[in-house]
Amino acid sequence: MGFIIECSFLEIFYASLLVFLILYLYIIKEYDYWEERKVPHVPATFPFGSVRDIMLGRSFSGFVFDRMYKQFPAERYVGFTDMRVPALLVREPELIKLILQKDFDHFTDHHGFNMNPKEYIMKNLFSLRGEEWRRTRVKLSPAYTAAKIKMMFALVRRCSDTLRQEVDKYIDSSSVVDVKDFMSRFTIDVIASCAFGIEINSLVNRESAFYRMGIESMKVKMSMMVKLFLLNSFPIFSKVYFFNYVDTAISKFFTGVIRSAVEYREKHNISTYDFLDLLIKLKQNQSILEEGEKTWRSSRCILQCSAHVLGFTVEEITGETFLFFTAGFETSSNTIMFCLYELACDSRIQDKLSLEVEEVLNRYEGGISYQALLEMTYMDQVINETLRRYPPFPYLTRCCTEDYDVPKSSLTIKKGHHITIPVYSLHHDPEHFPEPFTFNPDRFSPENSKDRHPCVFMPFGEGPRMCVGQKFGLMNVKTAVATLVADYQISLTPDTEVPLKLTNNACTTIPFVPLMLVFTRRKTKI
C-alpha cells in the first residue's frame, strides 16, 4: 500500500514538474527578442519580464519606466519585456510625434483591452479598436465640444457651491481638511450630475451608495492584477472570455442606474443639459451638432459627422457613461488635490493665483462663471504645471496594428507588439524642463512654451486618441481650485509629507497616504 502511495506521489510530482517546465519555456520564449535584434534593452526575469515591480505593486509604474528611460539616456527607444511580450519604450519626442500623429494608422489601438464582448460596460471609446473605435469617435466627438461643456457648467457650479459650504462648515470644528475625501466627493457629485443625470450630493450625504460604489470601482485589486497577468501571458484567455474586468456588483449597480435614468427620461420626454441627454439623443438618431460647431479632425483623415448619425444602444450608453465616470473621477480629483498641495507648499504662487481669481471674479460680480475661468491665464499655468509634476496617467500605450519600420533605424515593430510612452519621464526630464522637481507655473507662460516640443508635455495624450474629455476635466479642476483659493488660505500641516510619496498599486498618480491640509478663511472674501 505504501509503495502505491509513493508511486502516485512521484507521478504527481513529475507531472507538476513537467507542467512547470512547459510553462517556464513558454513564458521565457521571447525573453531574448531584443538581444537578437541588438536593441538596447532591459533584461527580463521570470515570470514578469521587465515589469516585476509593477505587477507585484512594489513601485509606482511611472518610476519603473523612468528607470528604463534614464538607463539609456542617448537612445531613441529601449526594448523591454511586458511579462512575456516584447515591447518598446519610446524616448525621442519626434518619434513619439510620428507614432501618435503622422503614422497613427499603424498604432490606432490602446494596448491590453481584449475584453469579453458581453461585458458591455467596458465597451467604450477607450477600449474599442480599429474601425469600431473610429465609428464611435465620430458619433461622440460632438458631445465634447466647448459649447457642450459650457452647457454643463451650471451643474459643476452648483457642486462647487456645495463644496464651499461644506468646507466652510467643516473648518469650524477642524482647520485640517482631508483634501482627498472632499475632492473625491466633489468630483463624483459633478460626474453623477453630468454623466448619470442624478444628484447624489455625497458632500452632504456622506453615506451615499453611489459614492461608495464609485470608490470601490477605482480600487486596483489583486484579482485584477492576476487577470492582467493571465491575459498578457496566455492569449487564449482573451479568446474564451473566462472573466470580466469589472466586478459583477459594480457592473450591476452602474448598469441599473443608467438604464433606469434612460428609461425615465424617454418615458417622460425629459431633456436636460448633461452628457446622458446627448447620448439619449444619439440613441434616438438625433444630431447633437449645434449650428456652427466643427467636426472632429484626425491627423491623417477628416471624419465628417453627418446631420443624422447611427443611433446608440442602451448598452453603448452604459459603456460610454461608465467611461465618463472612470476616466474623469480620480484624474480630476487627484489633479485638484495635487494642485492644492503645491499651492500650500509655496505661498508666493498661491497669493499670485488668489489675486488673479479675485481680479477676474470682481469683473463678474464675484461669481464663478465659465467665461471667468477662461480669463484666468495664471490659473492655466498652475494647472498645467500640476499636470506636468503629477500626470494623471504616468504612461501611454499603443498597440502596433500594422508592421512599422521605425524611421532612421533598421528596427521593425511587429504587428501585435506594443509601445509605451513614458509620460512621467518626459515631464521630468531636465532637458525639457530644467529643475523638473521644482513647481514653477512660469514654465507654461506663452514665451516659455512657444519653442517646447509638443510631445514632451502630454497629460491628456496626443493625436486622434488623446483624451476626448480634456475640456470637461479642466473645467472641473479650475472650478474647484478657484472656489477654494477665493475663500481660503491653504497651508501644510506639520505631518504633511514633502515631497509626497506616491502609491505603488494604482492605475493613476495618487498619494500614498491621505493628504491633509490646513484651511484658514481669508480675512476678505471675494
PDB file of N, CA and C in Angstrom, residues 249-314:
ATOM      1  N   ALA A 249     -20.903  43.100  -9.009  1.00  0.00           N
ATOM      2  CA  ALA A 249     -21.720  44.008  -8.198  1.00  0.00           C
ATOM      3  C   ALA A 249     -21.614  45.439  -8.702  1.00  0.00           C
ATOM      4  N   ILE A 250     -20.407  45.859  -9.073  1.00  0.00           N
ATOM      5  CA  ILE A 250     -20.200  47.211  -9.587  1.00  0.00           C
ATOM      6  C   ILE A 250     -20.891  47.375 -10.927  1.00  0.00           C
ATOM      7  N   SER A 251     -20.734  46.390 -11.794  1.00  0.00           N
ATOM      8  CA  SER A 251     -21.360  46.440 -13.117  1.00  0.00           C
ATOM      9  C   SER A 251     -22.880  46.527 -13.004  1.00  0.00           C
ATOM     10  N   LYS A 252     -23.461  45.705 -12.137  1.00  0.00           N
ATOM     11  CA  LYS A 252     -24.922  45.709 -11.966  1.00  0.00           C
ATOM     12  C   LYS A 252     -25.406  47.047 -11.422  1.00  0.00           C
ATOM     13  N   PHE A 253     -24.661  47.618 -10.476  1.00  0.00           N
ATOM     14  CA  PHE A 253     -25.080  48.887  -9.885  1.00  0.00           C
ATOM     15  C   PHE A 253     -25.130  49.993 -10.930  1.00  0.00           C
ATOM     16  N   PHE A 254     -24.033  50.204 -11.659  1.00  0.00           N
ATOM     17  CA  PHE A 254     -23.980  51.294 -12.624  1.00  0.00           C
ATOM     18  C   PHE A 254     -24.926  51.030 -13.807  1.00  0.00           C
ATOM     19  N   THR A 255     -25.037  49.770 -14.212  1.00  0.00           N
ATOM     20  CA  THR A 255     -25.962  49.445 -15.300  1.00  0.00           C
ATOM     21  C   THR A 255     -27.396  49.781 -14.898  1.00  0.00           C
ATOM     22  N   GLY A 256     -27.762  49.441 -13.658  1.00  0.00           N
ATOM     23  CA  GLY A 256     -29.114  49.738 -13.180  1.00  0.00           C
ATOM     24  C   GLY A 256     -29.391  51.223 -13.119  1.00  0.00           C
ATOM     25  N   VAL A 257     -28.399  51.995 -12.641  1.00  0.00           N
ATOM     26  CA  VAL A 257     -28.560  53.452 -12.551  1.00  0.00           C
ATOM     27  C   VAL A 257     -28.779  54.050 -13.942  1.00  0.00           C
ATOM     28  N   ILE A 258     -27.971  53.640 -14.890  1.00  0.00           N
ATOM     29  CA  ILE A 258     -28.045  54.224 -16.233  1.00  0.00           C
ATOM     30  C   ILE A 258     -29.323  53.822 -16.939  1.00  0.00           C
ATOM     31  N   ARG A 259     -29.668  52.543 -16.891  1.00  0.00           N
ATOM     32  CA  ARG A 259     -30.888  52.064 -17.566  1.00  0.00           C
ATOM     33  C   ARG A 259     -32.132  52.758 -17.027  1.00  0.00           C
ATOM     34  N   SER A 260     -32.223  52.862 -15.708  1.00  0.00           N
ATOM     35  CA  SER A 260     -33.427  53.482 -15.132  1.00  0.00           C
ATOM     36  C   SER A 260     -33.505  54.957 -15.506  1.00  0.00           C
ATOM     37  N   ALA A 261     -32.342  55.638 -15.543  1.00  0.00           N
ATOM     38  CA  ALA A 261     -32.338  57.049 -15.917  1.00  0.00           C
ATOM     39  C   ALA A 261     -32.755  57.241 -17.373  1.00  0.00           C
ATOM     40  N   VAL A 262     -32.252  56.383 -18.266  1.00  0.00           N
ATOM     41  CA  VAL A 262     -32.605  56.475 -19.691  1.00  0.00           C
ATOM     42  C   VAL A 262     -34.089  56.204 -19.882  1.00  0.00           C
ATOM     43  N   GLU A 263     -34.580  55.137 -19.261  1.00  0.00           N
ATOM     44  CA  GLU A 263     -35.993  54.773 -19.419  1.00  0.00           C
ATOM     45  C   GLU A 263     -36.904  55.872 -18.886  1.00  0.00           C
ATOM     46  N   TYR A 264     -36.554  56.461 -17.727  1.00  0.00           N
ATOM     47  CA  TYR A 264     -37.392  57.508 -17.137  1.00  0.00           C
ATOM     48  C   TYR A 264     -37.430  58.750 -18.025  1.00  0.00           C
ATOM     49  N   ARG A 265     -36.278  59.134 -18.549  1.00  0.00           N
ATOM     50  CA  ARG A 265     -36.233  60.337 -19.388  1.00  0.00           C
ATOM     51  C   ARG A 265     -36.993  60.129 -20.694  1.00  0.00           C
ATOM     52  N   GLU A 266     -36.851  58.955 -21.279  1.00  0.00           N
ATOM     53  CA  GLU A 266     -37.551  58.712 -22.542  1.00  0.00           C
ATOM     54  C   GLU A 266     -39.061  58.622 -22.320  1.00  0.00           C
ATOM     55  N   LYS A 267     -39.465  58.004 -21.229  1.00  0.00           N
ATOM     56  CA  LYS A 267     -40.891  57.854 -20.940  1.00  0.00           C
ATOM     57  C   LYS A 267     -41.557  59.203 -20.707  1.00  0.00           C
ATOM     58  N   HIS A 268     -40.869  60.099 -20.008  1.00  0.00           N
ATOM     59  CA  HIS A 268     -41.449  61.399 -19.648  1.00  0.00           C
ATOM     60  C   HIS A 268     -40.947  62.535 -20.547  1.00  0.00           C
ATOM     61  N   ASN A 269     -40.224  62.163 -21.582  1.00  0.00           N
ATOM     62  CA  ASN A 269     -39.726  63.145 -22.568  1.00  0.00           C
ATOM     63  C   ASN A 269     -38.966  64.285 -21.885  1.00  0.00           C
ATOM     64  N   ILE A 270     -38.023  63.905 -21.017  1.00  0.00           N
ATOM     65  CA  ILE A 270     -37.239  64.879 -20.253  1.00  0.00           C
ATOM     66  C   ILE A 270     -35.933  65.162 -20.985  1.00  0.00           C
ATOM     67  N   SER A 271     -35.614  66.431 -21.125  1.00  0.00           N
ATOM     68  CA  SER A 271     -34.357  66.833 -21.755  1.00  0.00           C
ATOM     69  C   SER A 271     -33.621  67.784 -20.825  1.00  0.00           C
ATOM     70  N   THR A 272     -32.336  67.467 -20.560  1.00  0.00           N
ATOM     71  CA  THR A 272     -31.531  68.303 -19.678  1.00  0.00           C
ATOM     72  C   THR A 272     -30.195  68.597 -20.354  1.00  0.00           C
ATOM     73  N   TYR A 273     -29.408  69.445 -19.726  1.00  0.00           N
ATOM     74  CA  TYR A 273     -28.119  69.827 -20.309  1.00  0.00           C
ATOM     75  C   TYR A 273     -26.989  69.015 -19.675  1.00  0.00           C
ATOM     76  N   ASP A 274     -26.974  67.718 -19.961  1.00  0.00           N
ATOM     77  CA  ASP A 274     -25.904  66.881 -19.444  1.00  0.00           C
ATOM     78  C   ASP A 274     -25.484  65.860 -20.500  1.00  0.00           C
ATOM     79  N   PHE A 275     -24.441  65.097 -20.173  1.00  0.00           N
ATOM     80  CA  PHE A 275     -23.864  64.133 -21.102  1.00  0.00           C
ATOM     81  C   PHE A 275     -24.862  63.029 -21.442  1.00  0.00           C
ATOM     82  N   LEU A 276     -25.595  62.556 -20.449  1.00  0.00           N
ATOM     83  CA  LEU A 276     -26.567  61.496 -20.688  1.00  0.00           C
ATOM     84  C   LEU A 276     -27.632  61.938 -21.688  1.00  0.00           C
ATOM     85  N   ASP A 277     -28.030  63.190 -21.609  1.00  0.00           N
ATOM     86  CA  ASP A 277     -29.022  63.719 -22.542  1.00  0.00           C
ATOM     87  C   ASP A 277     -28.509  63.638 -23.980  1.00  0.00           C
ATOM     88  N   LEU A 278     -27.238  63.935 -24.179  1.00  0.00           N
ATOM     89  CA  LEU A 278     -26.648  63.863 -25.518  1.00  0.00           C
ATOM     90  C   LEU A 278     -26.624  62.430 -26.028  1.00  0.00           C
ATOM     91  N   LEU A 279     -26.323  61.480 -25.152  1.00  0.00           N
ATOM     92  CA  LEU A 279     -26.290  60.075 -25.558  1.00  0.00           C
ATOM     93  C   LEU A 279     -27.692  59.562 -25.895  1.00  0.00           C
ATOM     94  N   ILE A 280     -28.673  60.015 -25.154  1.00  0.00           N
ATOM     95  CA  ILE A 280     -30.057  59.614 -25.456  1.00  0.00           C
ATOM     96  C   ILE A 280     -30.470  60.151 -26.824  1.00  0.00           C
ATOM     97  N   LYS A 281     -30.047  61.361 -27.148  1.00  0.00           N
ATOM     98  CA  LYS A 281     -30.339  61.910 -28.472  1.00  0.00           C
ATOM     99  C   LYS A 281     -29.688  61.066 -29.568  1.00  0.00           C
ATOM    100  N   LEU A 282     -28.471  60.589 -29.315  1.00  0.00           N
ATOM    101  CA  LEU A 282     -27.812  59.698 -30.274  1.00  0.00           C
ATOM    102  C   LEU A 282     -28.589  58.386 -30.402  1.00  0.00           C
ATOM    103  N   LYS A 283     -29.084  57.890 -29.286  1.00  0.00           N
ATOM    104  CA  LYS A 283     -29.895  56.662 -29.313  1.00  0.00           C
ATOM    105  C   LYS A 283     -31.139  56.841 -30.184  1.00  0.00           C
ATOM    106  N   GLN A 284     -31.668  58.049 -30.170  1.00  0.00           N
ATOM    107  CA  GLN A 284     -32.889  58.344 -30.933  1.00  0.00           C
ATOM    108  C   GLN A 284     -32.585  58.860 -32.340  1.00  0.00           C
ATOM    109  N   ASN A 285     -31.308  58.671 -32.773  1.00  0.00           N
ATOM    110  CA  ASN A 285     -30.880  59.084 -34.115  1.00  0.00           C
ATOM    111  C   ASN A 285     -31.017  60.590 -34.355  1.00  0.00           C
ATOM    112  N   GLN A 286     -30.879  61.373 -33.299  1.00  0.00           N
ATOM    113  CA  GLN A 286     -30.893  62.823 -33.452  1.00  0.00           C
ATOM    114  C   GLN A 286     -29.470  63.349 -33.549  1.00  0.00           C
ATOM    115  N   SER A 287     -29.303  64.420 -34.273  1.00  0.00           N
ATOM    116  CA  SER A 287     -27.987  65.060 -34.344  1.00  0.00           C
ATOM    117  C   SER A 287     -27.749  65.854 -33.072  1.00  0.00           C
ATOM    118  N   ILE A 288     -26.511  65.818 -32.571  1.00  0.00           N
ATOM    119  CA  ILE A 288     -26.173  66.619 -31.405  1.00  0.00           C
ATOM    120  C   ILE A 288     -25.209  67.742 -31.783  1.00  0.00           C
ATOM    121  N   LEU A 289     -24.983  67.925 -33.077  1.00  0.00           N
ATOM    122  CA  LEU A 289     -24.159  69.038 -33.541  1.00  0.00           C
ATOM    123  C   LEU A 289     -25.002  70.306 -33.591  1.00  0.00           C
ATOM    124  N   GLU A 290     -24.543  71.328 -32.895  1.00  0.00           N
ATOM    125  CA  GLU A 290     -25.216  72.613 -32.960  1.00  0.00           C
ATOM    126  C   GLU A 290     -24.731  73.375 -34.193  1.00  0.00           C
ATOM    127  N   GLU A 291     -25.513  74.339 -34.611  1.00  0.00           N
ATOM    128  CA  GLU A 291     -25.137  75.137 -35.777  1.00  0.00           C
ATOM    129  C   GLU A 291     -23.802  75.838 -35.538  1.00  0.00           C
ATOM    130  N   GLY A 292     -22.872  75.665 -36.463  1.00  0.00           N
ATOM    131  CA  GLY A 292     -21.573  76.311 -36.363  1.00  0.00           C
ATOM    132  C   GLY A 292     -20.515  75.475 -35.671  1.00  0.00           C
ATOM    133  N   GLU A 293     -20.911  74.342 -35.041  1.00  0.00           N
ATOM    134  CA  GLU A 293     -19.915  73.504 -34.376  1.00  0.00           C
ATOM    135  C   GLU A 293     -19.119  72.725 -35.412  1.00  0.00           C
ATOM    136  N   LYS A 294     -17.822  72.539 -35.134  1.00  0.00           N
ATOM    137  CA  LYS A 294     -16.939  71.872 -36.071  1.00  0.00           C
ATOM    138  C   LYS A 294     -16.945  70.377 -35.843  1.00  0.00           C
ATOM    139  N   THR A 295     -16.642  69.615 -36.894  1.00  0.00           N
ATOM    140  CA  THR A 295     -16.496  68.179 -36.774  1.00  0.00           C
ATOM    141  C   THR A 295     -15.087  67.856 -36.326  1.00  0.00           C
ATOM    142  N   TRP A 296     -14.902  66.610 -35.893  1.00  0.00           N
ATOM    143  CA  TRP A 296     -13.595  66.176 -35.407  1.00  0.00           C
ATOM    144  C   TRP A 296     -12.671  65.882 -36.575  1.00  0.00           C
ATOM    145  N   ARG A 297     -11.407  66.319 -36.456  1.00  0.00           N
ATOM    146  CA  ARG A 297     -10.420  66.052 -37.491  1.00  0.00           C
ATOM    147  C   ARG A 297      -9.283  65.233 -36.902  1.00  0.00           C
ATOM    148  N   SER A 298      -8.908  64.167 -37.590  1.00  0.00           N
ATOM    149  CA  SER A 298      -7.750  63.380 -37.164  1.00  0.00           C
ATOM    150  C   SER A 298      -6.523  63.919 -37.873  1.00  0.00           C
ATOM    151  N   SER A 299      -5.349  63.361 -37.541  1.00  0.00           N
ATOM    152  CA  SER A 299      -4.111  63.833 -38.148  1.00  0.00           C
ATOM    153  C   SER A 299      -3.930  63.314 -39.564  1.00  0.00           C
ATOM    154  N   ARG A 300      -4.664  62.270 -39.934  1.00  0.00           N
ATOM    155  CA  ARG A 300      -4.479  61.699 -41.260  1.00  0.00           C
ATOM    156  C   ARG A 300      -5.742  61.755 -42.121  1.00  0.00           C
ATOM    157  N   CYS A 301      -6.871  61.976 -41.504  1.00  0.00           N
ATOM    158  CA  CYS A 301      -8.112  61.954 -42.283  1.00  0.00           C
ATOM    159  C   CYS A 301      -9.122  62.865 -41.625  1.00  0.00           C
ATOM    160  N   ILE A 302     -10.123  63.232 -42.384  1.00  0.00           N
ATOM    161  CA  ILE A 302     -11.200  64.069 -41.870  1.00  0.00           C
ATOM    162  C   ILE A 302     -12.455  63.210 -41.806  1.00  0.00           C
ATOM    163  N   LEU A 303     -13.012  63.095 -40.591  1.00  0.00           N
ATOM    164  CA  LEU A 303     -14.189  62.266 -40.399  1.00  0.00           C
ATOM    165  C   LEU A 303     -15.380  63.183 -40.176  1.00  0.00           C
ATOM    166  N   GLN A 304     -16.284  63.193 -41.090  1.00  0.00           N
ATOM    167  CA  GLN A 304     -17.419  64.098 -41.033  1.00  0.00           C
ATOM    168  C   GLN A 304     -18.548  63.501 -40.197  1.00  0.00           C
ATOM    169  N   CYS A 305     -19.118  64.303 -39.321  1.00  0.00           N
ATOM    170  CA  CYS A 305     -20.303  63.898 -38.584  1.00  0.00           C
ATOM    171  C   CYS A 305     -21.523  64.379 -39.362  1.00  0.00           C
ATOM    172  N   SER A 306     -22.300  63.465 -39.855  1.00  0.00           N
ATOM    173  CA  SER A 306     -23.459  63.846 -40.666  1.00  0.00           C
ATOM    174  C   SER A 306     -24.570  64.366 -39.775  1.00  0.00           C
ATOM    175  N   ALA A 307     -25.567  64.940 -40.415  1.00  0.00           N
ATOM    176  CA  ALA A 307     -26.684  65.514 -39.662  1.00  0.00           C
ATOM    177  C   ALA A 307     -27.421  64.447 -38.863  1.00  0.00           C
ATOM    178  N   HIS A 308     -27.460  63.219 -39.396  1.00  0.00           N
ATOM    179  CA  HIS A 308     -28.112  62.121 -38.692  1.00  0.00           C
ATOM    180  C   HIS A 308     -27.116  60.983 -38.583  1.00  0.00           C
ATOM    181  N   VAL A 309     -26.780  60.578 -37.357  1.00  0.00           N
ATOM    182  CA  VAL A 309     -25.801  59.529 -37.132  1.00  0.00           C
ATOM    183  C   VAL A 309     -26.500  58.249 -36.714  1.00  0.00           C
ATOM    184  N   LEU A 310     -25.788  57.131 -36.850  1.00  0.00           N
ATOM    185  CA  LEU A 310     -26.335  55.860 -36.427  1.00  0.00           C
ATOM    186  C   LEU A 310     -26.543  55.887 -34.923  1.00  0.00           C
ATOM    187  N   GLY A 311     -27.686  55.403 -34.471  1.00  0.00           N
ATOM    188  CA  GLY A 311     -28.051  55.527 -33.070  1.00  0.00           C
ATOM    189  C   GLY A 311     -27.235  54.670 -32.133  1.00  0.00           C
ATOM    190  N   PHE A 312     -27.166  55.097 -30.860  1.00  0.00           N
ATOM    191  CA  PHE A 312     -26.532  54.326 -29.798  1.00  0.00           C
ATOM    192  C   PHE A 312     -27.553  53.353 -29.218  1.00  0.00           C
ATOM    193  N   THR A 313     -27.067  52.227 -28.743  1.00  0.00           N
ATOM    194  CA  THR A 313     -27.906  51.308 -27.983  1.00  0.00           C
ATOM    195  C   THR A 313     -27.783  51.662 -26.501  1.00  0.00           C
ATOM    196  N   VAL A 314     -28.674  51.104 -25.679  1.00  0.00           N
ATOM    197  CA  VAL A 314     -28.588  51.330 -24.236  1.00  0.00           C
ATOM    198  C   VAL A 314     -27.273  50.771 -23.702  1.00  0.00           C
TER     199      VAL A 314
END
